[in-house]
Amino acid sequence: MRGLPVHLLITGAAGFIGSALTGTLRDAGHTVTALDDLSVVSPRPRPDRLQVRDVRSLTPADMEGIDTVVHLAAHKSVPRSFEVGGFEHNITVDRHLIHTFAASRARRLLLASSCEVYGQQIGALAETAARAPRSPYAASKAATEHLADIYRPLVQAERQIGIVRLFNTFGPTEDPDAVVPAFLDAVAQNRPLTVEGDGSQARDLTYIDDAITMLSRILDSPQLLPVVNCGSGRSVSIRALADTIIRATGAGTITHTAPRPNEIRSFAADMRLFNSVYGPVSLRPLDRALAATARGRTGVWTKPIGARP
């Protein structure tokens, strides 16, 4: 992709990561067909020329002239995945997309997976670690990875199927059901910051600009890896995150609620594979990234749409 503009298809293009990636790739001179079913209600600005359609309606003909497909569309909520239908939706969509790609003439497919596939493990998580999902959402992503493993040897040698395991990406236009915007919105609305459990659970937090740089590096490379992490390589406890936001904003109190079912104690990405293949990315310090996120959550984001308790 480097050096020559190409045509990409991005699913989930109105989502938090998808909208940012669409804008970055278009600014770099690439043609992007942006697709989203708008099943998530959000005030986030949508990409221009967005096609509103279900991924399951795509056919091989829709991929004619497409070089690279980036599949970001998913129902991503871990708690809501325990409700009937969450697992089944993601599997159906991903199975259709992979099969459609295989039947098309598109050259590359990059599938978004999640750190959740690692489950409960100790230390920095390398791509070679076992998949041990602890939620229906994580199980759906693990199943998608297995499907990629099945289809990869079935396509021609010059065609590629890669997987990127995204860790917790945050930024100004993230939907309010994720932890960082939920905490910032609570401060802005004079509500307590709600910590699930005792707050000792730790997460690998990556600022959106850094995540988009990583994804752009992957897409610029001539070779997609079968699987690669996309994270910061550092973890912070949820209680420490809440304390940092309170210090940074000068406001806020903390309340606790019950822990999530099958809560995972810690996520931290082992970034050695990414760094060796694509080069290390200079990360914005967490306090500066949180400050930038707080500044950006003004205007349309002061009254979150679609937030759940």
CSV table of C-alpha atoms in Angstrom, one decimal:
chain,number,residue,atom,x,y,z
A,1,MET,CA,0.0,0.0,0.0
A,2,ARG,CA,2.9,2.3,0.7
A,3,GLY,CA,3.7,4.8,-2.1
A,4,LEU,CA,0.6,4.2,-4.2
A,5,PRO,CA,-3.1,5.1,-3.4
A,6,VAL,CA,-5.3,2.0,-3.1
A,7,HIS,CA,-9.0,1.3,-2.6
A,8,LEU,CA,-10.0,0.0,0.8
A,9,LEU,CA,-13.4,-1.1,2.2
A,10,ILE,CA,-13.9,-0.5,5.9
A,11,THR,CA,-16.7,-2.0,7.8
A,12,GLY,CA,-17.8,-0.4,11.1
A,13,ALA,CA,-16.6,2.9,9.5
A,14,ALA,CA,-18.9,5.1,11.6
A,15,GLY,CA,-17.5,3.5,14.8
A,16,PHE,CA,-14.9,5.0,17.1
A,17,ILE,CA,-11.9,3.4,15.5
A,18,GLY,CA,-13.4,3.0,12.1
A,19,SER,CA,-14.2,6.7,11.6
A,20,ALA,CA,-10.7,7.8,12.7
A,21,LEU,CA,-9.1,5.3,10.4
A,22,THR,CA,-11.3,6.2,7.5
A,23,GLY,CA,-10.3,9.9,7.9
A,24,THR,CA,-6.6,9.1,8.2
A,25,LEU,CA,-6.5,6.9,5.1
A,26,ARG,CA,-8.5,9.4,3.0
A,27,ASP,CA,-6.2,12.2,4.1
A,28,ALA,CA,-3.3,10.0,3.0
A,29,GLY,CA,-4.8,9.9,-0.5
A,30,HIS,CA,-6.4,6.5,-0.5
A,31,THR,CA,-10.0,5.8,-1.6
A,32,VAL,CA,-12.1,4.4,1.2
A,33,THR,CA,-15.5,2.8,0.8
A,34,ALA,CA,-17.0,3.4,4.3
A,35,LEU,CA,-19.7,1.0,5.4
A,36,ASP,CA,-21.7,0.9,8.7
A,37,ASP,CA,-25.2,-0.3,9.6
A,38,LEU,CA,-25.6,2.5,12.3
A,39,SER,CA,-26.9,0.0,14.8
A,40,VAL,CA,-25.0,2.0,17.5
A,41,VAL,CA,-26.6,5.4,18.1
A,42,SER,CA,-23.9,8.0,18.6
A,43,PRO,CA,-23.4,11.7,18.1
A,44,ARG,CA,-20.0,11.1,16.7
A,45,PRO,CA,-19.5,12.7,13.2
A,46,ARG,CA,-19.9,10.1,10.4
A,47,PRO,CA,-17.5,9.8,7.5
A,48,ASP,CA,-18.6,11.4,4.3
A,49,ARG,CA,-20.1,9.1,1.7
A,50,LEU,CA,-21.0,6.5,4.3
A,51,GLN,CA,-22.9,3.5,2.9
A,52,VAL,CA,-25.5,2.5,5.4
A,53,ARG,CA,-25.9,-1.3,5.1
A,54,ASP,CA,-25.4,-4.6,6.9
A,55,VAL,CA,-22.1,-6.4,6.4
A,56,ARG,CA,-24.2,-9.5,5.7
A,57,SER,CA,-25.5,-7.9,2.5
A,58,LEU,CA,-22.0,-7.7,1.0
A,59,THR,CA,-21.3,-9.9,-2.1
A,60,PRO,CA,-18.0,-10.6,-3.9
A,61,ALA,CA,-19.1,-8.1,-6.5
A,62,ASP,CA,-19.1,-5.4,-3.8
A,63,MET,CA,-15.4,-6.1,-3.4
A,64,GLU,CA,-14.6,-5.7,-7.1
A,65,GLY,CA,-11.7,-3.2,-7.4
A,66,ILE,CA,-11.0,-3.3,-3.6
A,67,ASP,CA,-7.4,-3.9,-2.6
A,68,THR,CA,-7.8,-4.2,1.2
A,69,VAL,CA,-10.8,-5.0,3.4
A,70,VAL,CA,-10.6,-3.8,7.0
A,71,HIS,CA,-13.3,-5.5,9.1
A,72,LEU,CA,-14.0,-3.5,12.3
A,73,ALA,CA,-17.8,-3.9,12.6
A,74,ALA,CA,-18.8,-5.8,15.7
A,75,HIS,CA,-21.1,-5.8,18.8
A,76,LYS,CA,-18.2,-5.1,21.2
A,77,SER,CA,-19.7,-4.9,24.7
A,78,VAL,CA,-18.5,-7.6,27.0
A,79,PRO,CA,-21.3,-7.3,29.5
A,80,ARG,CA,-24.0,-7.2,26.9
A,81,SER,CA,-22.5,-10.2,25.1
A,82,PHE,CA,-23.9,-12.3,27.9
A,83,GLU,CA,-27.4,-11.5,26.6
A,84,VAL,CA,-28.9,-13.9,24.1
A,85,GLY,CA,-27.8,-13.0,20.5
A,86,GLY,CA,-24.5,-11.2,21.1
A,87,PHE,CA,-22.2,-14.1,20.3
A,88,GLU,CA,-24.4,-15.3,17.4
A,89,HIS,CA,-24.5,-11.8,15.8
A,90,ASN,CA,-20.7,-11.4,15.7
A,91,ILE,CA,-20.1,-15.0,14.4
A,92,THR,CA,-22.7,-14.6,11.6
A,93,VAL,CA,-21.3,-11.3,10.5
A,94,ASP,CA,-17.6,-12.4,10.6
A,95,ARG,CA,-18.3,-15.7,8.9
A,96,HIS,CA,-20.1,-13.9,6.1
A,97,LEU,CA,-17.4,-11.3,5.6
A,98,ILE,CA,-14.5,-13.9,5.6
A,99,HIS,CA,-16.4,-16.1,3.1
A,100,THR,CA,-17.3,-13.2,0.9
A,101,PHE,CA,-13.6,-12.0,0.8
A,102,ALA,CA,-12.4,-15.5,0.0
A,103,ALA,CA,-14.9,-15.6,-3.0
A,104,SER,CA,-13.8,-12.1,-4.2
A,105,ARG,CA,-10.7,-10.8,-5.9
A,106,ALA,CA,-9.7,-8.4,-3.1
A,107,ARG,CA,-6.1,-8.8,-2.2
A,108,ARG,CA,-6.0,-8.5,1.6
A,109,LEU,CA,-8.3,-8.8,4.6
A,110,LEU,CA,-7.5,-7.3,8.0
A,111,LEU,CA,-9.8,-8.6,10.8
A,112,ALA,CA,-10.2,-6.8,14.1
A,113,SER,CA,-10.0,-9.1,17.1
A,114,SER,CA,-9.6,-8.3,20.8
A,115,CYS,CA,-7.3,-8.7,23.7
A,116,GLU,CA,-10.3,-10.4,25.3
A,117,VAL,CA,-9.4,-13.6,23.5
A,118,TYR,CA,-6.4,-14.1,25.9
A,119,GLY,CA,-8.6,-14.4,29.0
A,120,GLN,CA,-7.1,-14.8,32.4
A,121,GLN,CA,-3.3,-14.9,32.0
A,122,ILE,CA,-0.4,-13.4,33.8
A,123,GLY,CA,2.1,-10.9,32.5
A,124,ALA,CA,2.5,-9.3,29.1
A,125,LEU,CA,0.4,-11.1,26.5
A,126,ALA,CA,2.2,-12.4,23.4
A,127,GLU,CA,0.5,-13.5,20.3
A,128,THR,CA,1.6,-17.0,20.9
A,129,ALA,CA,-0.3,-17.2,24.2
A,130,ALA,CA,-3.3,-19.5,24.4
A,131,ARG,CA,-6.7,-18.2,23.5
A,132,ALA,CA,-8.8,-18.6,26.7
A,133,PRO,CA,-12.0,-16.5,26.3
A,134,ARG,CA,-14.1,-15.7,29.3
A,135,SER,CA,-17.1,-14.0,27.7
A,136,PRO,CA,-19.4,-14.6,24.7
A,137,TYR,CA,-17.8,-11.6,23.1
A,138,ALA,CA,-14.3,-13.0,23.5
A,139,ALA,CA,-15.5,-16.4,22.3
A,140,SER,CA,-16.9,-14.8,19.2
A,141,LYS,CA,-13.6,-13.2,18.4
A,142,ALA,CA,-11.7,-16.4,19.1
A,143,ALA,CA,-14.0,-18.2,16.7
A,144,THR,CA,-13.4,-15.5,14.1
A,145,GLU,CA,-9.6,-16.1,14.5
A,146,HIS,CA,-10.2,-19.8,14.0
A,147,LEU,CA,-12.2,-19.1,10.8
A,148,ALA,CA,-9.3,-17.0,9.5
A,149,ASP,CA,-6.9,-19.9,10.2
A,150,ILE,CA,-9.2,-22.2,8.2
A,151,TYR,CA,-9.6,-19.8,5.2
A,152,ARG,CA,-6.0,-18.6,5.1
A,153,PRO,CA,-4.6,-21.6,3.3
A,154,LEU,CA,-7.6,-21.8,1.0
A,155,VAL,CA,-7.0,-18.4,-0.8
A,156,GLN,CA,-4.3,-17.9,-3.4
A,157,ALA,CA,-0.7,-17.4,-2.1
A,158,GLU,CA,-0.6,-13.7,-3.1
A,159,ARG,CA,-3.8,-13.0,-1.0
A,160,GLN,CA,-3.6,-12.3,2.7
A,161,ILE,CA,-5.8,-12.6,5.8
A,162,GLY,CA,-4.4,-10.9,8.9
A,163,ILE,CA,-5.7,-10.3,12.4
A,164,VAL,CA,-5.0,-7.4,14.7
A,165,ARG,CA,-5.8,-7.9,18.4
A,166,LEU,CA,-6.9,-4.5,19.7
A,167,PHE,CA,-6.4,-3.6,23.3
A,168,ASN,CA,-8.4,-0.8,25.1
A,169,THR,CA,-8.4,2.1,22.7
A,170,PHE,CA,-9.7,5.4,24.0
A,171,GLY,CA,-10.2,9.0,22.8
A,172,PRO,CA,-12.5,12.0,22.6
A,173,THR,CA,-15.2,10.4,20.3
A,174,GLU,CA,-15.4,7.0,22.0
A,175,ASP,CA,-18.9,5.9,22.9
A,176,PRO,CA,-19.9,6.5,26.6
A,177,ASP,CA,-20.2,2.8,27.6
A,178,ALA,CA,-16.4,2.4,27.7
A,179,VAL,CA,-14.4,3.1,30.9
A,180,VAL,CA,-12.5,6.3,30.0
A,181,PRO,CA,-15.4,8.3,28.5
A,182,ALA,CA,-17.7,6.9,31.2
A,183,PHE,CA,-15.4,8.4,33.9
A,184,LEU,CA,-15.0,11.7,32.1
A,185,ASP,CA,-18.7,12.1,31.4
A,186,ALA,CA,-19.4,11.3,35.1
A,187,VAL,CA,-17.1,14.2,36.1
A,188,ALA,CA,-18.7,16.6,33.6
A,189,GLN,CA,-22.2,15.7,34.8
A,190,ASN,CA,-21.3,15.8,38.5
A,191,ARG,CA,-21.9,12.1,39.0
A,192,PRO,CA,-19.7,9.6,40.9
A,193,LEU,CA,-17.2,7.6,38.9
A,194,THR,CA,-18.5,4.0,39.0
A,195,VAL,CA,-15.8,1.4,39.5
A,196,GLU,CA,-16.7,-2.2,39.0
A,197,GLY,CA,-15.5,-4.4,41.9
A,198,ASP,CA,-12.5,-3.1,43.9
A,199,GLY,CA,-10.9,-1.5,40.8
A,200,SER,CA,-7.7,-3.5,41.0
A,201,GLN,CA,-8.4,-5.0,37.5
A,202,ALA,CA,-5.9,-3.4,35.1
A,203,ARG,CA,-6.2,-2.5,31.4
A,204,ASP,CA,-3.8,-1.7,28.6
A,205,LEU,CA,-5.0,1.8,27.4
A,206,THR,CA,-4.0,3.1,24.0
A,207,TYR,CA,-4.8,6.6,22.8
A,208,ILE,CA,-6.7,6.7,19.5
A,209,ASP,CA,-4.1,8.6,17.6
A,210,ASP,CA,-1.5,6.0,18.6
A,211,ALA,CA,-3.8,3.1,17.7
A,212,ILE,CA,-4.4,4.7,14.2
A,213,THR,CA,-0.7,5.1,13.7
A,214,MET,CA,-0.3,1.4,14.5
A,215,LEU,CA,-3.1,0.3,12.1
A,216,SER,CA,-1.7,2.6,9.4
A,217,ARG,CA,1.7,0.9,9.8
A,218,ILE,CA,0.1,-2.5,9.5
A,219,LEU,CA,-1.7,-1.5,6.3
A,220,ASP,CA,1.4,0.2,4.8
A,221,SER,CA,3.4,-3.0,5.2
A,222,PRO,CA,3.6,-5.4,2.2
A,223,GLN,CA,2.8,-8.3,4.5
A,224,LEU,CA,-0.1,-8.8,7.0
A,225,LEU,CA,0.9,-11.0,10.0
A,226,PRO,CA,-1.5,-13.8,10.8
A,227,VAL,CA,-2.0,-12.1,14.2
A,228,VAL,CA,-0.4,-9.1,15.9
A,229,ASN,CA,-1.2,-7.0,19.0
A,230,CYS,CA,-2.1,-3.4,18.9
A,231,GLY,CA,-1.7,-1.9,22.4
A,232,SER,CA,0.4,0.4,24.5
A,233,GLY,CA,2.4,-2.4,26.3
A,234,ARG,CA,1.5,-0.8,29.7
A,235,SER,CA,-1.4,-1.4,32.0
A,236,VAL,CA,-3.2,0.7,34.6
A,237,SER,CA,-5.7,-0.3,37.3
A,238,ILE,CA,-9.2,1.0,36.9
A,239,ARG,CA,-8.9,2.5,40.4
A,240,ALA,CA,-5.7,4.3,39.5
A,241,LEU,CA,-7.4,5.5,36.3
A,242,ALA,CA,-10.3,7.0,38.2
A,243,ASP,CA,-7.9,8.7,40.6
A,244,THR,CA,-5.9,10.1,37.7
A,245,ILE,CA,-9.0,11.6,36.1
A,246,ILE,CA,-10.1,13.1,39.4
A,247,ARG,CA,-6.7,14.7,39.9
A,248,ALA,CA,-6.6,15.9,36.3
A,249,THR,CA,-10.1,17.5,36.4
A,250,GLY,CA,-10.1,18.6,40.0
A,251,ALA,CA,-13.5,17.0,40.5
A,252,GLY,CA,-15.2,13.7,41.1
A,253,THR,CA,-15.9,11.0,43.6
A,254,ILE,CA,-15.7,7.2,43.3
A,255,THR,CA,-18.5,4.7,44.0
A,256,HIS,CA,-18.2,0.9,43.6
A,257,THR,CA,-20.6,-1.6,42.0
A,258,ALA,CA,-20.5,-5.4,41.6
A,259,PRO,CA,-17.7,-6.8,39.5
A,260,ARG,CA,-18.4,-8.1,36.0
A,261,PRO,CA,-19.0,-11.8,35.4
A,262,ASN,CA,-15.7,-13.6,34.8
A,263,GLU,CA,-13.8,-10.4,35.2
A,264,ILE,CA,-10.2,-10.5,33.9
A,265,ARG,CA,-7.6,-9.2,36.3
A,266,SER,CA,-5.1,-7.7,33.9
A,267,PHE,CA,-4.4,-6.9,30.3
A,268,ALA,CA,-1.0,-5.8,29.0
A,269,ALA,CA,0.1,-6.2,25.4
A,270,ASP,CA,3.5,-7.7,24.5
A,271,MET,CA,4.4,-5.4,21.7
A,272,ARG,CA,7.7,-7.1,20.7
A,273,LEU,CA,6.3,-8.6,17.5
A,274,PHE,CA,4.7,-5.4,16.3
A,275,ASN,CA,7.8,-3.4,17.1
A,276,SER,CA,10.1,-5.8,15.3
A,277,VAL,CA,8.0,-5.9,12.1
A,278,TYR,CA,6.4,-2.4,11.9
A,279,GLY,CA,8.7,-0.3,14.2
A,280,PRO,CA,7.9,1.1,17.7
A,281,VAL,CA,5.3,3.9,17.9
A,282,SER,CA,6.0,6.9,20.2
A,283,LEU,CA,3.1,6.8,22.6
A,284,ARG,CA,1.4,9.9,24.1
A,285,PRO,CA,1.8,9.8,27.9
A,286,LEU,CA,-1.4,8.6,29.6
A,287,ASP,CA,-2.0,11.9,31.5
A,288,ARG,CA,-1.7,13.9,28.3
A,289,ALA,CA,-3.9,11.5,26.4
A,290,LEU,CA,-6.6,11.7,29.1
A,291,ALA,CA,-6.4,15.5,29.1
A,292,ALA,CA,-6.8,15.6,25.3
A,293,THR,CA,-9.8,13.2,25.6
A,294,ALA,CA,-11.4,15.4,28.3
A,295,ARG,CA,-11.0,18.5,26.1
A,296,GLY,CA,-12.5,16.7,23.2
A,297,ARG,CA,-15.6,15.5,25.1
A,298,THR,CA,-17.4,18.8,24.9
A,299,GLY,CA,-20.3,20.0,22.7
A,300,VAL,CA,-22.2,17.0,21.4
A,301,TRP,CA,-20.5,14.7,23.9
A,302,THR,CA,-21.6,16.5,27.1
A,303,LYS,CA,-24.9,14.6,26.8
A,304,PRO,CA,-24.0,11.0,25.9
A,305,ILE,CA,-26.5,9.3,23.6
A,306,GLY,CA,-27.2,5.6,24.0
A,307,ALA,CA,-25.4,5.3,27.4
A,308,ARG,CA,-26.4,2.4,29.6
A,309,PRO,CA,-26.3,2.3,33.4
